Amino acid sequence: MPTWNHLSFQDSASSTMEQLIFFHDYSMIWLVVISSFIFYMMLFSMKNKFTNLILNEGQTIETIWTILPSFILIVIAIPSLRILYLMEELINPQFTIKTIGHQWYWSYEYSDFNYPIEFDSYMIPSEETENIRLLEVDNRLTLPMKTQIRILTTATDVIHSFSVPSLGVKMDSVPGRLNQVCIKSNRSGVFAGQCSEICGINHSFMPIIMEMISMNSFINNFVKNSLK
């Protein structure tokens, strides 16, 4: 769950989010190095009155500051493209969940069972819950952990965005179109998300709560109780 004092990412619950955090740290290293170098050159230029004589029509330094940034961009782009490929890859999902965005709530459909499970998920008002305000819902999206799950998302009215930061999931829900993403949680827990696309006056009040449990609990408790 997010907290007020968090300035960085939430703890990862999937391999995709782990890769995104590693890439963020990797990019920040390059950012610190480049910023430090630029700051040093600015100080050097202000203190040395002969700088303009050195840099005037300097073909060598112009070649360097053209090639070096290109090299840095390539070094950053390669791991970025690798993560994009991993996020788009679907590895034999065991079942599919359909999420539908509405103004302003989510609907979920488990369509792989003999009798489909469908329900709506509305935010619980702050005065009616003891959990984090504006994030608790009346019906949670319950899924088994350590299982490849495909999520199909769409919307009925305007563009929404299905986002769960701990799992590295963010996918636009577009009316008339199906987008898909594959998730696999490495651990059990309750993970919070929200609609990440400005979709109207109550955009801030359509949270997502995803509860990951063991496969046995999912089948014996959630599925059986939902089909009653």
XYZ file of N, CA, C and O in Angstrom, residues 45-196:
608
model
N 33.896 27.184 -16.546
C 33.741 28.249 -17.542
C 33.674 29.627 -16.890
O 34.144 30.616 -17.456
N 33.054 29.706 -15.715
C 32.936 31.000 -15.043
C 34.257 31.458 -14.438
O 34.541 32.650 -14.361
N 35.108 30.513 -14.017
C 36.350 30.866 -13.334
C 37.512 31.107 -14.297
O 38.444 31.826 -13.989
N 37.456 30.467 -15.479
C 38.567 30.552 -16.425
C 38.199 31.502 -17.560
O 37.338 31.204 -18.393
N 38.864 32.657 -17.626
C 38.529 33.654 -18.630
C 39.034 33.280 -20.022
O 38.706 33.944 -21.008
N 39.862 32.228 -20.121
C 40.384 31.803 -21.423
C 39.554 30.668 -22.030
O 39.934 30.089 -23.036
N 38.405 30.352 -21.399
C 37.584 29.237 -21.889
C 37.118 29.463 -23.312
O 37.145 28.556 -24.154
N 36.659 30.679 -23.619
C 36.167 30.960 -24.968
C 37.245 30.766 -26.028
O 36.964 30.367 -27.160
N 38.493 31.055 -25.671
C 39.580 30.860 -26.627
C 39.789 29.378 -26.910
O 40.121 28.983 -28.022
N 39.576 28.546 -25.890
C 39.783 27.097 -26.051
C 38.657 26.474 -26.873
O 38.882 25.601 -27.716
N 37.409 26.944 -26.615
C 36.249 26.303 -27.230
C 35.862 26.904 -28.568
O 35.015 26.380 -29.262
N 36.425 28.046 -28.922
C 36.043 28.716 -30.165
C 36.424 27.877 -31.380
O 37.599 27.561 -31.583
N 35.403 27.488 -32.163
C 35.593 26.680 -33.371
C 36.406 25.414 -33.079
O 37.289 25.033 -33.841
N 36.071 24.798 -31.959
C 36.766 23.560 -31.595
C 36.106 22.360 -32.237
O 35.098 21.847 -31.728
N 36.628 21.896 -33.346
C 36.032 20.773 -34.055
C 36.093 19.484 -33.227
O 35.173 18.660 -33.247
N 37.180 19.341 -32.468
C 37.340 18.117 -31.668
C 36.281 18.011 -30.593
O 35.619 16.970 -30.437
N 36.085 19.099 -29.833
C 35.111 19.033 -28.743
C 33.682 18.936 -29.278
O 32.816 18.296 -28.665
N 33.404 19.540 -30.448
C 32.078 19.393 -31.035
C 31.817 17.947 -31.437
O 30.695 17.441 -31.300
N 32.835 17.282 -31.916
C 32.693 15.857 -32.256
C 32.435 15.027 -31.007
O 31.594 14.116 -30.997
N 33.147 15.360 -29.931
C 32.994 14.612 -28.677
C 31.591 14.786 -28.112
O 30.932 13.803 -27.734
N 31.088 16.040 -28.048
C 29.779 16.221 -27.424
C 28.625 15.863 -28.360
O 27.467 15.990 -28.005
N 28.943 15.406 -29.546
C 27.928 14.803 -30.415
C 27.906 13.286 -30.276
O 26.842 12.663 -30.187
N 29.092 12.677 -30.238
C 29.183 11.216 -30.164
C 28.859 10.707 -28.765
O 28.143 9.712 -28.597
N 29.361 11.405 -27.734
C 29.174 10.934 -26.360
C 27.702 10.855 -25.953
O 27.263 9.825 -25.422
N 26.878 11.886 -26.184
C 25.446 11.746 -25.851
C 24.756 10.629 -26.627
O 23.871 9.963 -26.098
N 25.167 10.427 -27.879
C 24.575 9.334 -28.658
C 24.884 7.992 -28.018
O 24.019 7.111 -27.929
N 26.125 7.840 -27.561
C 26.514 6.604 -26.886
C 25.714 6.416 -25.598
O 25.229 5.306 -25.304
N 25.537 7.484 -24.835
C 24.781 7.391 -23.575
C 23.331 7.009 -23.840
O 22.746 6.179 -23.129
N 22.721 7.604 -24.885
C 21.340 7.265 -25.224
C 21.194 5.790 -25.606
O 20.215 5.136 -25.243
N 22.177 5.265 -26.328
C 22.131 3.843 -26.712
C 22.240 2.961 -25.477
O 21.495 1.973 -25.324
N 23.138 3.311 -24.559
C 23.337 2.514 -23.343
C 22.076 2.510 -22.478
O 21.760 1.522 -21.824
N 21.326 3.626 -22.486
C 20.087 3.685 -21.710
C 18.935 3.021 -22.462
O 18.065 2.385 -21.854
N 18.903 3.133 -23.782
C 17.778 2.622 -24.565
C 17.740 1.096 -24.600
O 16.658 0.511 -24.604
N 18.901 0.436 -24.611
C 18.923 -1.026 -24.736
C 18.188 -1.707 -23.586
O 17.297 -2.540 -23.811
N 18.502 -1.420 -22.304
C 17.727 -2.061 -21.225
C 16.270 -1.617 -21.204
O 15.389 -2.392 -20.796
N 15.993 -0.383 -21.659
C 14.608 0.074 -21.711
C 13.799 -0.743 -22.708
O 12.670 -1.180 -22.408
N 14.343 -0.987 -23.880
C 13.650 -1.791 -24.887
C 13.478 -3.228 -24.417
O 12.465 -3.876 -24.717
N 14.460 -3.734 -23.680
C 14.353 -5.092 -23.147
C 13.168 -5.217 -22.191
O 12.400 -6.184 -22.251
N 12.987 -4.228 -21.317
C 11.874 -4.261 -20.369
C 10.541 -4.133 -21.109
O 9.563 -4.812 -20.779
N 10.490 -3.267 -22.128
C 9.263 -3.136 -22.915
C 8.887 -4.464 -23.561
O 7.713 -4.847 -23.606
N 9.884 -5.190 -24.066
C 9.623 -6.490 -24.676
C 9.090 -7.477 -23.634
O 8.138 -8.217 -23.891
N 9.695 -7.493 -22.441
C 9.249 -8.402 -21.394
C 7.825 -8.093 -20.941
O 7.047 -9.003 -20.634
N 7.474 -6.815 -20.907
C 6.127 -6.431 -20.479
C 5.076 -6.819 -21.508
O 3.914 -7.084 -21.152
N 5.453 -6.873 -22.781
C 4.493 -7.214 -23.838
C 4.385 -8.722 -24.054
O 3.439 -9.187 -24.695
N 5.345 -9.475 -23.518
C 5.371 -10.915 -23.768
C 4.304 -11.629 -22.943
O 4.179 -11.421 -21.733
N 3.525 -12.496 -23.594
C 2.530 -13.310 -22.909
C 3.037 -14.740 -22.848
O 3.235 -15.385 -23.877
N 3.256 -15.251 -21.624
C 3.863 -16.567 -21.444
C 2.798 -17.535 -20.943
O 2.595 -17.705 -19.739
N 2.060 -18.139 -21.856
C 1.067 -19.168 -21.538
C 0.232 -18.820 -20.311
O 0.334 -19.474 -19.259
N -0.593 -17.772 -20.374
C -1.424 -17.430 -19.211
C -2.383 -18.561 -18.858
O -2.947 -19.213 -19.736
N -2.565 -18.788 -17.546
C -3.429 -19.877 -17.097
C -4.899 -19.507 -17.139
O -5.751 -20.375 -17.286
N -5.207 -18.244 -16.977
C -6.568 -17.779 -17.218
C -6.577 -16.277 -17.438
O -5.559 -15.612 -17.281
N -7.740 -15.767 -17.814
C -7.865 -14.381 -18.239
C -8.885 -13.649 -17.387
O -9.943 -14.197 -17.057
N -8.554 -12.412 -17.040
C -9.466 -11.532 -16.329
C -9.773 -10.338 -17.232
O -8.873 -9.773 -17.857
N -11.030 -9.957 -17.295
C -11.413 -8.780 -18.061
C -11.786 -7.657 -17.103
O -12.606 -7.845 -16.208
N -11.159 -6.487 -17.279
C -11.463 -5.321 -16.449
C -12.091 -4.255 -17.334
O -11.584 -3.964 -18.418
N -13.181 -3.675 -16.862
C -13.922 -2.684 -17.630
C -14.027 -1.407 -16.809
O -14.512 -1.419 -15.677
N -13.555 -0.310 -17.375
C -13.615 0.976 -16.693
C -14.912 1.700 -16.981
O -15.375 1.745 -18.131
N -15.517 2.239 -15.931
C -16.736 3.034 -16.052
C -16.513 4.371 -15.335
O -15.598 4.511 -14.532
N -17.373 5.319 -15.601
C -17.378 6.538 -14.798
C -18.313 6.308 -13.611
O -19.532 6.361 -13.767
N -17.808 6.067 -12.365
C -16.398 5.972 -12.010
C -16.238 4.775 -11.094
O -16.290 4.897 -9.871
N -16.100 3.609 -11.673
C -15.882 2.359 -10.951
C -15.346 1.341 -11.939
O -15.284 1.584 -13.153
N -14.925 0.190 -11.425
C -14.395 -0.879 -12.268
C -15.315 -2.089 -12.213
O -15.911 -2.376 -11.171
N -15.412 -2.800 -13.326
C -16.102 -4.085 -13.385
C -15.091 -5.165 -13.740
O -14.180 -4.936 -14.545
N -15.258 -6.348 -13.138
C -14.333 -7.453 -13.374
C -15.114 -8.683 -13.824
O -16.217 -8.957 -13.324
N -14.529 -9.414 -14.767
C -15.145 -10.643 -15.290
C -14.110 -11.766 -15.301
O -13.042 -11.624 -15.907
N -14.446 -12.873 -14.626
C -13.651 -14.102 -14.689
C -14.408 -15.019 -15.650
O -15.387 -15.665 -15.278
N -13.950 -15.085 -16.874
C -14.735 -15.761 -17.909
C -14.261 -17.172 -18.233
O -14.832 -17.820 -19.114
N -13.235 -17.675 -17.544
C -12.687 -18.988 -17.871
C -13.338 -20.129 -17.104
O -12.981 -21.291 -17.308
N -14.273 -19.816 -16.239
C -14.958 -20.861 -15.486
C -16.253 -21.250 -16.196
O -16.722 -20.555 -17.102
N -16.828 -22.385 -15.775
C -18.072 -22.839 -16.401
C -19.185 -21.804 -16.257
O -20.004 -21.618 -17.162
N -19.209 -21.151 -15.103
C -20.162 -20.077 -14.863
C -19.358 -18.807 -14.591
O -18.704 -18.698 -13.555
N -19.370 -17.871 -15.524
C -18.548 -16.659 -15.364
C -18.856 -15.912 -14.068
O -20.001 -15.843 -13.628
N -17.808 -15.358 -13.472
C -17.937 -14.550 -12.260
C -17.808 -13.092 -12.663
O -16.821 -12.695 -13.278
N -18.812 -12.302 -12.331
C -18.805 -10.892 -12.680
C -19.224 -10.064 -11.472
O -20.129 -10.452 -10.731
N -18.572 -8.933 -11.275
C -18.981 -8.025 -10.195
C -18.401 -6.640 -10.455
O -17.444 -6.477 -11.216
N -18.998 -5.653 -9.815
C -18.530 -4.273 -9.871
C -17.737 -3.955 -8.609
O -17.962 -4.551 -7.550
N -16.825 -3.007 -8.727
C -15.970 -2.630 -7.608
C -16.028 -1.114 -7.425
O -15.522 -0.364 -8.259
N -16.671 -0.694 -6.329
C -16.815 0.727 -6.020
C -15.931 1.102 -4.827
O -15.678 0.273 -3.940
N -15.514 2.337 -4.803
C -14.752 2.832 -3.670
C -15.646 2.935 -2.443
O -16.807 3.354 -2.537
N -15.087 2.542 -1.276
C -15.798 2.706 -0.009
C -15.496 4.096 0.535
O -14.329 4.490 0.620
N -16.493 4.875 0.904
C -16.237 6.216 1.461
C -15.314 6.166 2.670
O -15.300 5.182 3.419
N -14.544 7.207 2.865
C -13.528 7.247 3.922
C -14.128 7.010 5.297
O -13.529 6.338 6.146
N -15.313 7.544 5.554
C -15.907 7.416 6.890
C -16.421 6.009 7.174
O -16.763 5.688 8.308
N -16.438 5.140 6.152
C -16.951 3.783 6.334
C -15.852 2.721 6.354
O -16.143 1.538 6.396
N -14.595 3.124 6.292
C -13.499 2.155 6.304
C -12.376 2.637 7.198
O -12.164 3.843 7.367
N -11.646 1.674 7.769
C -10.490 1.990 8.601
C -9.191 1.864 7.826
O -8.126 2.156 8.361
N -9.259 1.426 6.573
C -8.069 1.292 5.746
C -7.709 2.650 5.137
O -8.294 3.678 5.474
N -6.728 2.647 4.244
C -6.269 3.901 3.645
C -7.417 4.574 2.899
O -8.095 3.946 2.079
N -7.616 5.852 3.184
C -8.733 6.589 2.601
C -8.604 6.673 1.076
O -7.510 6.758 0.521
N -9.747 6.587 0.427
C -9.881 6.715 -1.028
C -9.279 5.540 -1.795
O -9.168 5.604 -3.015
N -8.902 4.462 -1.091
C -8.299 3.321 -1.786
C -9.031 2.004 -1.543
O -8.839 1.059 -2.309
N -9.852 1.895 -0.521
C -10.537 0.632 -0.249
C -11.786 0.513 -1.112
O -12.446 1.510 -1.433
N -12.094 -0.721 -1.533
C -13.259 -0.980 -2.383
C -14.141 -2.033 -1.743
O -13.723 -2.777 -0.845
N -15.373 -2.112 -2.229
C -16.295 -3.092 -1.654
C -16.040 -4.501 -2.174
O -16.267 -5.482 -1.466
N -15.559 -4.634 -3.415
C -15.246 -5.951 -3.983
C -13.840 -5.919 -4.571
O -13.594 -5.213 -5.553
N -12.950 -6.674 -3.972
C -11.564 -6.685 -4.432
C -11.375 -7.637 -5.604
O -12.086 -8.648 -5.723
N -10.411 -7.317 -6.454
C -10.009 -8.223 -7.534
C -9.073 -9.261 -6.925
O -7.923 -8.971 -6.606
N -9.579 -10.476 -6.731
C -8.826 -11.540 -6.070
C -8.229 -12.480 -7.105
O -8.937 -12.984 -7.990
N -6.914 -12.724 -6.988
C -6.204 -13.544 -7.966
C -5.203 -14.445 -7.263
O -4.756 -14.140 -6.143
N -4.825 -15.573 -7.888
C -3.803 -16.443 -7.300
C -2.398 -15.927 -7.580
O -2.106 -15.447 -8.680
N -1.534 -16.017 -6.594
C -0.152 -15.579 -6.776
C 0.644 -16.663 -7.509
O 0.206 -17.804 -7.643
N 1.818 -16.276 -8.002
C 2.730 -17.166 -8.720
C 2.030 -17.871 -9.882
O 2.288 -19.046 -10.166
N 1.168 -17.126 -10.552
C 0.397 -17.664 -11.672
C 0.385 -16.634 -12.791
O 0.156 -15.442 -12.548
N 0.626 -17.080 -14.017
C 0.562 -16.183 -15.165
C -0.896 -15.848 -15.463
O -1.705 -16.741 -15.739
N -1.225 -14.575 -15.400
C -2.602 -14.133 -15.595
C -2.625 -13.061 -16.677
O -1.849 -12.109 -16.629
N -3.501 -13.225 -17.626
C -3.681 -12.207 -18.663
C -4.852 -11.308 -18.280
O -5.923 -11.790 -17.905
N -4.615 -10.016 -18.342
C -5.667 -9.040 -18.050
C -6.037 -8.322 -19.338
O -5.182 -7.715 -19.993
N -7.299 -8.426 -19.706
C -7.846 -7.670 -20.838
C -8.597 -6.474 -20.275
O -9.382 -6.613 -19.341
N -8.367 -5.312 -20.812
C -9.015 -4.121 -20.269
C -9.621 -3.282 -21.376
O -9.078 -3.187 -22.491
N -10.768 -2.706 -21.076
C -11.468 -1.821 -21.989
C -12.301 -0.855 -21.151
O -12.209 -0.854 -19.921
N -13.090 -0.020 -21.800
C -13.930 0.947 -21.097
C -15.244 1.097 -21.837
O -15.360 0.758 -23.018
N -16.246 1.616 -21.130
C -17.572 1.760 -21.731
C -17.899 3.185 -22.125
O -18.838 3.407 -22.889
N -17.146 4.162 -21.613
C -17.523 5.556 -21.848
C -16.348 6.405 -22.326
O -16.310 6.852 -23.465
N -15.360 6.641 -21.449
C -14.184 7.444 -21.796
C -12.938 6.615 -21.529
O -13.009 5.484 -21.049
N -11.783 7.167 -21.842
C -10.527 6.447 -21.626
C -10.194 6.428 -20.138
O -10.148 7.462 -19.472
N -9.974 5.235 -19.605
C -9.479 5.040 -18.246
C -8.092 4.401 -18.339
O -7.595 4.133 -19.431
N -7.477 4.127 -17.195
C -6.171 3.468 -17.198
C -6.069 2.567 -15.977
O -6.173 3.034 -14.844
N -5.877 1.278 -16.229
C -5.776 0.280 -15.161
C -4.329 0.231 -14.681
O -3.442 -0.171 -15.424
N -4.096 0.636 -13.443
C -2.723 0.789 -12.949
C -2.584 0.220 -11.549
O -3.351 0.572 -10.642
N -1.595 -0.677 -11.373
C -1.233 -1.216 -10.060
C 0.289 -1.132 -9.948
O 1.011 -1.979 -10.469
N 0.825 -0.104 -9.287
C 2.278 0.149 -9.301
C 3.122 -0.998 -8.775
O 4.193 -1.274 -9.325
N 2.697 -1.684 -7.719
C 3.523 -2.746 -7.133
C 3.755 -3.901 -8.096
O 4.742 -4.632 -7.967
N 2.867 -4.069 -9.057
C 2.994 -5.152 -10.028
C 3.536 -4.655 -11.367
O 3.663 -5.437 -12.303
N 3.832 -3.367 -11.460
C 4.342 -2.829 -12.714
C 3.308 -2.839 -13.821
O 3.659 -3.002 -14.995
N 2.034 -2.635 -13.458
C 0.946 -2.690 -14.429
C 0.401 -1.287 -14.661
O 0.049 -0.584 -13.708
N 0.324 -0.887 -15.911
C -0.360 0.349 -16.299
C -0.790 0.200 -17.752
O 0.044 0.185 -18.650
N -2.082 0.063 -17.954
C -2.596 -0.186 -19.290
C -3.847 0.653 -19.523
O -4.757 0.658 -18.685
N -3.898 1.382 -20.639
C -5.057 2.207 -20.948
C -6.274 1.340 -21.245
O -6.176 0.306 -21.920
N -7.418 1.783 -20.733
C -8.705 1.145 -21.016
C -9.458 2.052 -21.979
O -9.953 3.108 -21.581
N -9.522 1.642 -23.227
C -10.042 2.495 -24.304
C -11.371 1.936 -24.799
O -11.466 0.733 -25.096
N -12.421 2.763 -24.889
C -13.707 2.271 -25.413
C -13.568 1.692 -26.816
O -12.911 2.267 -27.680
N -14.163 0.524 -27.021
C -14.129 -0.116 -28.326
C -12.832 -0.820 -28.654
O -12.645 -1.278 -29.778
N -11.937 -0.929 -27.680
C -10.645 -1.566 -27.940
C -10.254 -2.427 -26.742
O -10.517 -2.075 -25.592
N -9.616 -3.572 -27.005
C -9.114 -4.448 -25.952
C -7.596 -4.343 -25.877
O -6.910 -4.595 -26.864
N -7.079 -3.947 -24.744
C -5.645 -3.980 -24.479
C -5.358 -5.102 -23.495
O -6.210 -5.455 -22.670
N -4.163 -5.655 -23.567
C -3.848 -6.773 -22.687
C -2.479 -6.605 -22.048
O -1.577 -5.974 -22.588
N -2.347 -7.176 -20.858
C -1.086 -7.189 -20.134
C -1.058 -8.467 -19.312
O -2.096 -8.983 -18.900
N 0.135 -9.004 -19.116
C 0.296 -10.245 -18.362
C 0.969 -9.932 -17.029
O 1.951 -9.181 -16.982
N 0.444 -10.482 -15.933
C 1.009 -10.241 -14.613
C 1.277 -11.569 -13.919
O 0.644 -12.594 -14.199
N 2.230 -11.538 -12.998
C 2.531 -12.695 -12.165
C 3.113 -12.187 -10.851
O 4.220 -11.651 -10.821
N 2.355 -12.330 -9.787
C 2.801 -11.848 -8.482
C 3.719 -12.875 -7.833
O 3.423 -14.075 -7.823
N 4.833 -12.387 -7.275
C 5.782 -13.275 -6.600
C 5.423 -13.557 -5.153
O 6.038 -14.409 -4.520
N 4.474 -12.827 -4.622
C 4.117 -12.998 -3.209
C 2.656 -12.650 -3.001
O 2.024 -12.007 -3.838
N 2.133 -13.093 -1.881
C 0.754 -12.767 -1.539
C 0.698 -11.364 -0.956
O 1.708 -10.786 -0.552
N -0.492 -10.806 -0.903
C -0.643 -9.476 -0.337
C -1.789 -8.726 -0.981
O -2.466 -9.226 -1.892
N -1.996 -7.518 -0.501
C -3.028 -6.628 -1.031
C -2.328 -5.437 -1.673
O -1.560 -4.733 -1.020
N -2.591 -5.207 -2.953
C -1.898 -4.173 -3.717
C -2.911 -3.165 -4.245
O -3.946 -3.547 -4.776
N -2.571 -1.891 -4.068
C -3.500 -0.815 -4.414
C -3.088 -0.137 -5.705
O -1.904 -0.019 -6.018
N -4.069 0.307 -6.446
C -3.843 1.090 -7.650
C -4.999 2.043 -7.861
O -5.954 2.063 -7.079
N -4.922 2.815 -8.909
C -5.974 3.766 -9.233
C -6.068 3.938 -10.740
O -5.158 3.547 -11.476
N -7.152 4.536 -11.180
C -7.231 4.945 -12.574
C -6.202 6.036 -12.807
O -6.168 7.032 -12.085
N -5.342 5.851 -13.804
C -4.244 6.790 -14.053
C -4.471 7.645 -15.293
O -3.536 8.184 -15.860
